[in-house]
């Protein structure tokens, strides 16, 4: 049978508040109604930990097949490791996506080294990348050396060389910070890191029950601290 909860008021001296809350918590009847907005560094820290643990538990709960549960000798540190791994997985996913976008853009240009092209200027050679409409190719200044890389969509991608500074009234392509080979290498490294982190998270699902028990303790501490911080104080 469900018994309707009753509200009671407890009046204690400020110095006895912790003892009173402990007694109420031990009796299982601590469901406080706050007279002040609960706040404080301890509460903020507990609420942050609660949010992070909830996220980690949500992910670990989806691991299949469900692993046999084990005791964890350092629950808090293991939780920190799992939460950090989840953040690093998101970073790795973003890195892989960004690198794949860069690769798709630069792969048709070939595996040139942008640092080598930049270094040509020290030897008195100016080099730039352009996208030039096919019909304008024949009108380029004859003193320029033009190397065609590839053509697509009615435009030609070229590298233009000159012994003097120059500008063309067509779309110039800024050199990438890194070359194609380095992009491919970084993508492979990020993908491998993501796979390793995901393996660690899957293996950590064996501590799911331990995490859930710690989450309950954190929730109890939050209720306690909220009751402590949100109590009403009488003047006089």
Rosetta silent file (secondary structure, phi, psi, omega in degrees, C-alpha in Angstrom):
SEQUENCE: XXXXXXXXXXXXXXXXXXXXXXXXXXXXXXXXXXXXXXXXXXXXXXXXXXXXXXXXXXXXXXXXXXXXXXXXXXXXXXXXXXXXXXXXXXXXXXXXXXXXXXXXXXXXXXXXXXXXXXXXXXXXXXXXXXXXXXXXXXXXXXXXXXXXXXXXXXXXXXXXXXXXXXXXXXXXXXXXXXXXXXXXXXXXXXXXXXXXXXXXXXXXXXXXXXXXXXXXXXXXXXXXXXXXXXXXXXXX
SCORE:     score description
SCORE:     0.000 S_00000001
   1 L     0.000  137.227  178.896    0.000    0.000    0.000 S_00000001
   2 L   -88.589  123.631 -179.858    1.266    3.457   -0.863 S_00000001
   3 L   -99.959  128.898 -179.453    1.232    5.818    2.100 S_00000001
   4 L   -66.138  135.261 -179.410    0.951    9.513    1.354 S_00000001
   5 L   -71.885  146.700  177.707    3.967   11.478    2.519 S_00000001
   6 L  -115.050  147.424  179.354    3.488   14.058    5.243 S_00000001
   7 L  -100.176  132.687  176.252    5.373   17.291    5.656 S_00000001
   8 L  -125.951  156.466  175.089    6.829   18.193    9.029 S_00000001
   9 L  -108.979  133.272  179.587    8.819   21.170   10.232 S_00000001
  10 L  -117.437  122.425  179.580   11.927   20.604   12.303 S_00000001
  11 L  -110.532  118.157  178.786   13.291   23.478   14.344 S_00000001
  12 L  -136.983  160.508  174.490   16.840   23.079   15.646 S_00000001
  13 L   -69.982  152.959 -175.119   19.670   25.335   16.637 S_00000001
  14 H   -58.825  -35.324 -178.778   22.156   26.062   13.886 S_00000001
  15 H   -69.635  -15.064 -178.094   24.887   24.141   15.694 S_00000001
  16 H  -104.100    3.792 -172.519   22.721   21.002   15.722 S_00000001
  17 H   -61.812  -41.517 -178.494   21.702   21.062   12.069 S_00000001
  18 H   -65.095  -42.574  179.697   24.181   18.428   10.904 S_00000001
  19 H   -63.837  -39.430 -179.980   23.230   16.012   13.701 S_00000001
  20 H   -65.802  -43.431  179.030   19.538   16.515   12.932 S_00000001
  21 H   -64.074  -39.734  177.136   20.045   15.906    9.214 S_00000001
  22 H   -59.797  -42.747 -178.907   22.069   12.775    9.940 S_00000001
  23 H   -65.627  -42.290  178.816   19.261   11.436   12.110 S_00000001
  24 H   -65.529  -40.982  179.551   16.623   12.178    9.472 S_00000001
  25 H   -64.415  -42.668  178.758   18.772   10.621    6.736 S_00000001
  26 H   -61.468  -31.940 -179.361   19.347    7.471    8.822 S_00000001
  27 L   -82.768   -5.758  178.300   15.595    7.187    9.289 S_00000001
  28 L    73.876   25.524 -177.027   15.060    7.451    5.534 S_00000001
  29 L  -122.490   25.595 -178.563   12.782   10.481    5.809 S_00000001
  30 L   -92.407   94.697  173.947   15.030   13.196    4.417 S_00000001
  31 L  -132.396   76.906 -167.665   13.079   14.857    1.599 S_00000001
  32 L   -72.554  148.019  167.959   13.688   18.540    2.365 S_00000001
  33 L  -108.340  120.918 -168.435   11.701   21.537    1.181 S_00000001
  34 L   -84.151  138.797  174.253   14.157   24.404    0.986 S_00000001
  35 L   -93.634  -14.320  175.742   13.620   27.817    2.544 S_00000001
  36 L  -136.166  155.795  179.392   16.654   29.181    0.697 S_00000001
  37 L   -67.774  118.989 -178.999   18.111   28.360   -2.702 S_00000001
  38 L   -66.227  125.736  177.488   20.649   25.558   -2.098 S_00000001
  39 L  -156.187  169.105 -178.848   24.081   26.610   -3.317 S_00000001
  40 L   142.180  161.411 -176.755   27.749   26.378   -2.456 S_00000001
  41 H   -62.116  -41.823 -179.582   31.021   24.987   -3.746 S_00000001
  42 H   -61.044  -43.410 -179.863   30.380   21.508   -2.325 S_00000001
  43 H   -65.086  -44.094  179.845   26.975   21.337   -3.976 S_00000001
  44 H   -61.192  -41.022  178.606   28.261   22.547   -7.332 S_00000001
  45 H   -63.970  -43.512 -179.551   31.027   19.954   -7.236 S_00000001
  46 H   -66.208  -40.531  179.412   28.565   17.171   -6.339 S_00000001
  47 H   -65.764  -37.734  176.918   26.112   18.230   -9.036 S_00000001
  48 H   -64.751  -44.209  178.327   28.899   18.266  -11.612 S_00000001
  49 H   -62.508  -38.880  179.947   30.026   14.807  -10.524 S_00000001
  50 H   -62.707  -44.379  179.554   26.418   13.599  -10.672 S_00000001
  51 H   -63.497  -42.009 -179.374   26.013   14.851  -14.234 S_00000001
  52 H   -68.287  -41.678  179.390   29.262   13.281  -15.382 S_00000001
  53 H   -65.516  -38.756  179.086   28.511    9.958  -13.678 S_00000001
  54 H   -61.846  -40.265  178.668   25.030    9.887  -15.204 S_00000001
  55 H   -64.306  -46.446 -179.330   26.535   10.357  -18.662 S_00000001
  56 H   -62.560  -43.685 -179.156   29.107    7.602  -18.119 S_00000001
  57 H   -64.716  -38.302  178.185   26.496    5.192  -16.721 S_00000001
  58 H   -59.415  -41.580  179.603   24.177    5.911  -19.662 S_00000001
  59 H   -70.673  -46.695 -177.732   26.936    4.874  -22.090 S_00000001
  60 H   -64.216  -29.806  179.947   28.072    1.841  -20.113 S_00000001
  61 L   -67.024  -17.955 -177.628   24.458    0.646  -19.802 S_00000001
  62 L   -93.605   -2.719 -179.031   24.331    0.255  -23.591 S_00000001
  63 L   -68.679  129.116  178.526   27.331   -2.098  -23.829 S_00000001
  64 L  -131.704  139.806   -4.833   26.342   -5.473  -25.272 S_00000001
  65 L   -69.941  155.753 -179.014   26.769   -8.209  -24.357 S_00000001
  66 L   -67.987  122.062 -177.736   26.489   -7.173  -20.727 S_00000001
  67 L   -77.218  158.366  173.728   29.755   -8.199  -19.027 S_00000001
  68 L   -63.107  137.822 -175.627   30.010   -9.969  -15.696 S_00000001
  69 L   -81.625  143.518 -179.665   30.247   -7.394  -12.946 S_00000001
  70 L  -130.258  160.364  173.925   33.413   -6.973  -10.894 S_00000001
  71 L   -76.921  141.982  178.888   34.490   -4.984   -7.867 S_00000001
  72 L  -112.408  119.826 -176.310   36.447   -1.845   -8.632 S_00000001
  73 L   -69.312  -23.233 -178.570   39.171   -0.962   -6.101 S_00000001
  74 L  -136.233   77.246 -171.948   39.214    2.721   -7.092 S_00000001
  75 H   -61.493  -47.471 -175.450   35.708    3.622   -8.262 S_00000001
  76 H   -62.446  -44.619 -178.973   36.121    7.394   -8.351 S_00000001
  77 H   -67.345  -38.606  178.519   39.375    7.277  -10.330 S_00000001
  78 H   -64.930  -39.934  176.457   37.988    4.679  -12.726 S_00000001
  79 H   -60.876  -43.634  178.138   34.929    6.842  -13.285 S_00000001
  80 H   -59.224  -41.816  179.053   37.186    9.827  -14.030 S_00000001
  81 H   -62.492  -42.021 -179.635   39.095    7.662  -16.521 S_00000001
  82 H   -67.667  -45.700 -179.215   35.873    6.580  -18.253 S_00000001
  83 H   -62.496  -40.454  177.444   34.453   10.097  -18.398 S_00000001
  84 H   -64.159  -40.333  179.035   37.752   11.408  -19.788 S_00000001
  85 H   -62.590  -39.331  179.050   37.784    8.612  -22.383 S_00000001
  86 H   -63.379  -40.519  177.574   34.269    9.561  -23.508 S_00000001
  87 H   -65.027  -42.878 -178.964   35.375   13.162  -24.002 S_00000001
  88 H   -68.627  -29.902  175.058   38.469   12.052  -25.923 S_00000001
  89 H   -64.079  -44.460  178.368   36.310    9.791  -28.110 S_00000001
  90 H   -61.380  -41.244  178.399   34.193   12.807  -29.081 S_00000001
  91 H   -62.933  -42.412 -179.005   37.383   14.748  -29.851 S_00000001
  92 H   -65.901  -39.520  177.785   38.726   11.867  -31.965 S_00000001
  93 H   -61.316  -43.042  178.928   35.439   11.583  -33.901 S_00000001
  94 H   -64.539  -42.434 -179.898   35.611   15.303  -34.663 S_00000001
  95 H   -62.163  -44.358  179.594   39.264   15.041  -35.696 S_00000001
  96 H   -60.857  -44.049  179.983   38.553   12.116  -38.040 S_00000001
  97 H   -62.880  -47.004 -178.366   35.663   14.010  -39.628 S_00000001
  98 H   -64.011  -41.536  179.980   37.675   17.226  -40.066 S_00000001
  99 H   -67.521  -38.304  178.316   40.661   15.371  -41.498 S_00000001
 100 H   -63.787  -37.382  176.447   38.470   13.390  -43.906 S_00000001
 101 H   -63.081  -43.496  178.071   37.001   16.681  -45.145 S_00000001
 102 H   -64.297  -41.666 -179.140   40.511   18.040  -45.709 S_00000001
 103 H   -62.821  -44.560 -179.773   41.609   14.843  -47.444 S_00000001
 104 H   -60.870  -33.799 -179.275   38.615   14.905  -49.793 S_00000001
 105 H   -75.083  -40.469 -170.730   39.489   18.474  -50.748 S_00000001
 106 H   -98.658  -13.664 -178.910   43.226   17.995  -51.252 S_00000001
 107 H   -57.055  -41.155  178.839   43.499   14.422  -52.526 S_00000001
 108 H   -63.684  -21.477  179.912   42.921   15.482  -56.172 S_00000001
 109 H   -78.096  -17.249 -179.618   45.855   17.895  -55.856 S_00000001
 110 L    94.684  175.599 -173.855   48.239   15.065  -55.052 S_00000001
 111 L   -91.547   58.631  176.860   50.731   14.468  -52.272 S_00000001
 112 L   -84.757  160.764  179.353   52.678   17.715  -52.483 S_00000001
 113 L  -102.904  112.126 -178.453   54.424   19.247  -49.475 S_00000001
 114 H   -62.408  -27.606  178.985   53.103   22.758  -48.773 S_00000001
 115 H   -67.765  -35.595  178.007   56.258   23.576  -46.791 S_00000001
 116 H   -67.060  -39.262  178.894   58.376   22.926  -49.868 S_00000001
 117 H   -65.640  -41.290  178.087   56.206   25.249  -51.946 S_00000001
 118 H   -64.510  -35.523 -177.367   56.500   27.985  -49.330 S_00000001
 119 H   -71.123  -16.341  179.781   60.257   27.522  -49.180 S_00000001
 120 H   -61.139  -31.354 -177.609   60.566   28.212  -52.934 S_00000001
 121 H   -62.209  -30.982  177.949   60.144   31.926  -52.260 S_00000001
 122 H   -65.647  -21.598  178.591   63.477   31.966  -50.400 S_00000001
 123 H  -100.827   13.400  176.039   65.060   30.877  -53.672 S_00000001
 124 L    81.885   18.223  178.809   63.310   33.596  -55.650 S_00000001
 125 L  -115.651  123.486  179.734   60.512   31.417  -56.993 S_00000001
 126 E  -100.655  131.434 -177.446   56.913   32.421  -56.322 S_00000001
 127 E  -134.965  136.876  179.103   54.286   29.687  -56.457 S_00000001
 128 E  -142.524  156.182  177.337   50.517   29.800  -56.005 S_00000001
 129 E  -103.686  137.114 -178.993   47.541   27.497  -56.470 S_00000001
 130 E  -137.414  155.975  167.593   44.611   28.615  -58.615 S_00000001
 131 E  -113.299  113.497 -172.352   41.291   27.425  -59.960 S_00000001
 132 E  -118.454  129.147  174.996   41.024   28.847  -63.479 S_00000001
 133 E   -55.467  140.231 -175.962   38.033   28.580  -65.829 S_00000001
 134 H   -53.232  -39.520 -176.068   38.940   26.422  -68.821 S_00000001
 135 H   -71.631  -12.602 -179.441   38.260   29.254  -71.290 S_00000001
 136 H   -98.022   -3.094 -176.095   40.790   31.545  -69.530 S_00000001
 137 H   -61.755  -38.174 -176.717   43.726   29.165  -69.653 S_00000001
 138 H   -74.980  -12.095 -177.177   44.986   30.464  -73.007 S_00000001
 139 H   -99.298    8.615  178.784   44.965   34.080  -71.797 S_00000001
 140 L   -69.536  146.435  178.871   47.427   33.614  -68.932 S_00000001
 141 L   -55.282  135.120 -175.195   50.580   35.777  -69.076 S_00000001
 142 L   -68.385  -21.104 -178.588   53.273   33.910  -71.056 S_00000001
 143 L   -76.179   -7.365  178.797   56.018   34.650  -68.517 S_00000001
 144 L   -89.000  145.634  172.471   54.268   32.388  -65.989 S_00000001
 145 E   -99.609  119.216 -174.263   54.967   28.683  -65.711 S_00000001
 146 E  -114.755  123.921  178.376   51.674   26.862  -65.311 S_00000001
 147 E  -113.529  114.977  179.603   51.459   23.241  -64.203 S_00000001
 148 E   -76.240  131.154  179.067   48.033   21.648  -64.533 S_00000001
 149 E   -98.058  -53.627  175.295   47.110   19.355  -61.668 S_00000001
 150 E  -164.937  163.479  179.227   43.567   18.302  -62.621 S_00000001
 151 E  -122.211  143.469  177.149   40.371   19.558  -64.234 S_00000001
 152 E  -163.143  142.460  174.981   36.801   19.325  -62.970 S_00000001
 153 L    56.695   38.720  176.329   33.501   21.153  -63.474 S_00000001
 154 L    75.013   12.842  179.789   34.813   23.294  -66.315 S_00000001
 155 E  -132.072  153.483 -177.847   37.757   24.606  -64.292 S_00000001
 156 E  -112.529  130.003  175.359   41.442   23.733  -64.151 S_00000001
 157 E   -92.919  123.303 -173.659   43.396   23.399  -60.908 S_00000001
 158 E  -134.694  157.913  166.160   46.933   24.634  -61.470 S_00000001
 159 E  -110.124  125.797 -177.064   50.160   25.551  -59.718 S_00000001
 160 E  -110.754  131.243 -179.676   51.617   28.744  -61.167 S_00000001
 161 E  -115.483  146.688  176.722   55.317   29.594  -60.839 S_00000001
 162 E  -155.869  151.682  176.423   57.057   32.908  -61.459 S_00000001
 163 L   -86.842   -2.946  176.421   60.414   34.544  -60.721 S_00000001
 164 L  -131.163  153.470  177.552   58.630   37.770  -59.775 S_00000001
 165 L   -57.625  145.250 -177.393   55.644   38.412  -57.470 S_00000001
 166 L  -153.688  161.510  173.057   52.312   38.105  -59.277 S_00000001
 167 L  -142.809  141.802  176.461   48.544   37.964  -58.809 S_00000001
 168 L  -115.445  146.709 -178.579   45.874   36.582  -61.121 S_00000001
 169 L   -85.584   53.670  176.271   42.274   37.732  -61.258 S_00000001
 170 L  -140.741  175.322 -176.086   40.953   34.223  -60.613 S_00000001
 171 E   -68.634  118.492  175.209   40.278   32.120  -57.519 S_00000001
 172 E   -93.880  140.480  178.949   43.466   31.532  -55.528 S_00000001
 173 E  -105.493  120.586  178.261   43.618   28.506  -53.227 S_00000001
 174 L   -68.714  141.301  178.211   45.485   28.997  -49.959 S_00000001
 175 L   -64.885  142.417  174.890   48.030   26.324  -49.199 S_00000001
 176 L   -71.445  161.188  178.299   47.060   23.889  -46.446 S_00000001
 177 L   -69.742  -32.176 -178.622   49.067   23.857  -43.231 S_00000001
 178 L  -130.969  160.821 -179.706   50.011   20.212  -43.769 S_00000001
 179 L   -84.596  171.616 -177.119   50.351   17.927  -46.781 S_00000001
 180 H   -59.779  -43.793 -178.984   48.105   15.085  -47.863 S_00000001
 181 H   -60.396  -39.124  178.869   50.370   12.362  -46.465 S_00000001
 182 H   -70.343  -36.532  175.752   50.335   13.988  -43.040 S_00000001
 183 H   -58.738  -46.784 -179.773   46.556   14.367  -43.200 S_00000001
 184 H   -62.696  -40.365  179.986   46.204   10.649  -43.923 S_00000001
 185 H   -65.451  -43.564 -179.976   48.610    9.779  -41.114 S_00000001
 186 H   -66.537  -36.860  177.981   46.796   11.979  -38.581 S_00000001
 187 H   -65.108  -43.767  178.943   43.439   10.536  -39.580 S_00000001
 188 H   -61.725  -40.633  179.603   44.735    6.983  -39.127 S_00000001
 189 H   -66.014  -43.123  179.611   46.161    7.917  -35.719 S_00000001
 190 H   -65.279  -39.471  179.240   42.907    9.553  -34.586 S_00000001
 191 H   -65.799  -39.888  178.757   40.865    6.559  -35.757 S_00000001
 192 H   -66.673  -39.825  177.781   43.181    4.156  -33.897 S_00000001
 193 H   -63.491  -42.794  178.024   42.950    6.285  -30.745 S_00000001
 194 H   -60.035  -44.692 -179.832   39.154    6.307  -30.999 S_00000001
 195 H   -62.851  -41.158 -179.938   39.085    2.509  -31.345 S_00000001
 196 H   -66.635  -41.421  178.986   41.383    2.049  -28.327 S_00000001
 197 H   -65.971  -40.209  178.242   39.303    4.417  -26.183 S_00000001
 198 H   -64.619  -37.330  176.583   36.079    2.664  -27.181 S_00000001
 199 H   -62.651  -43.535  178.439   37.622   -0.675  -26.217 S_00000001
 200 H   -60.564  -43.568 -179.755   38.539    0.753  -22.791 S_00000001
 201 H   -64.413  -43.300  178.642   34.994    2.051  -22.259 S_00000001
 202 H   -60.026  -43.337  179.977   33.472   -1.303  -23.248 S_00000001
 203 H   -65.400  -30.439 -178.236   35.761   -3.117  -20.816 S_00000001
 204 H   -73.118  -10.184  178.313   34.832   -0.649  -18.063 S_00000001
 205 H   -63.637  -15.557  176.881   31.195   -1.773  -18.285 S_00000001
 206 H   -68.946  -10.589  177.979   32.178   -4.537  -15.850 S_00000001
 207 H  -106.378   15.894 -174.820   32.099   -1.817  -13.171 S_00000001
 208 H   -57.453  -47.345 -178.536   28.608   -0.567  -14.053 S_00000001
 209 H   -61.922  -39.487  177.873   26.985   -1.706  -10.798 S_00000001
 210 H   -61.608  -42.186  178.536   29.801   -0.088   -8.807 S_00000001
 211 H   -63.731  -42.183 -179.336   29.227    3.171  -10.688 S_00000001
 212 H   -63.551  -38.529  178.170   25.480    2.984  -10.083 S_00000001
 213 H   -67.041  -38.656  177.719   26.049    2.482   -6.355 S_00000001
 214 H   -67.135  -37.668  178.558   28.401    5.450   -6.247 S_00000001
 215 H   -60.092  -41.366  177.890   25.822    7.548   -8.115 S_00000001
 216 H   -61.491  -40.833  179.036   23.270    6.727   -5.402 S_00000001
 217 H   -65.279  -38.388  177.405   25.743    7.842   -2.733 S_00000001
 218 H   -64.283  -41.193  178.515   26.348   11.079   -4.613 S_00000001
 219 H   -63.286  -38.271  177.586   22.591   11.667   -4.823 S_00000001
 220 H   -66.067  -39.309  178.419   22.300   11.114   -1.063 S_00000001
 221 H   -67.262  -36.413  177.513   25.129   13.593   -0.447 S_00000001
 222 H   -63.988  -45.977  178.743   23.443   16.125   -2.710 S_00000001
 223 H   -59.417  -40.984  179.584   20.173   15.771   -0.778 S_00000001
 224 H   -64.880  -49.661 -177.512   22.083   16.188    2.477 S_00000001
 225 H   -66.455  -35.242  176.885   24.040   19.235    1.290 S_00000001
 226 H   -65.262  -39.905  177.479   20.898   20.803   -0.216 S_00000001
 227 H   -64.885  -38.249 -179.204   19.115   20.375    3.103 S_00000001
 228 H   -69.655  -44.341 -176.219   22.101   21.888    4.871 S_00000001
 229 H   -80.612  -24.300 -174.975   22.500   24.814    2.471 S_00000001
 230 L   -99.908   10.821 -178.140   18.781   25.413    1.935 S_00000001
 231 L   -69.526  154.090  174.942   17.684   25.500    5.550 S_00000001
 232 L   -91.084  138.136  179.985   15.811   28.522    6.870 S_00000001
 233 L  -114.816  130.062  177.845   17.465   30.537    9.636 S_00000001
 234 L   -87.443  138.919  176.671   15.467   32.589   12.120 S_00000001
 235 L   -80.645  151.438  174.087   16.806   35.969   13.138 S_00000001
 236 L   114.094    0.000    0.000   17.191   36.830   16.787 S_00000001
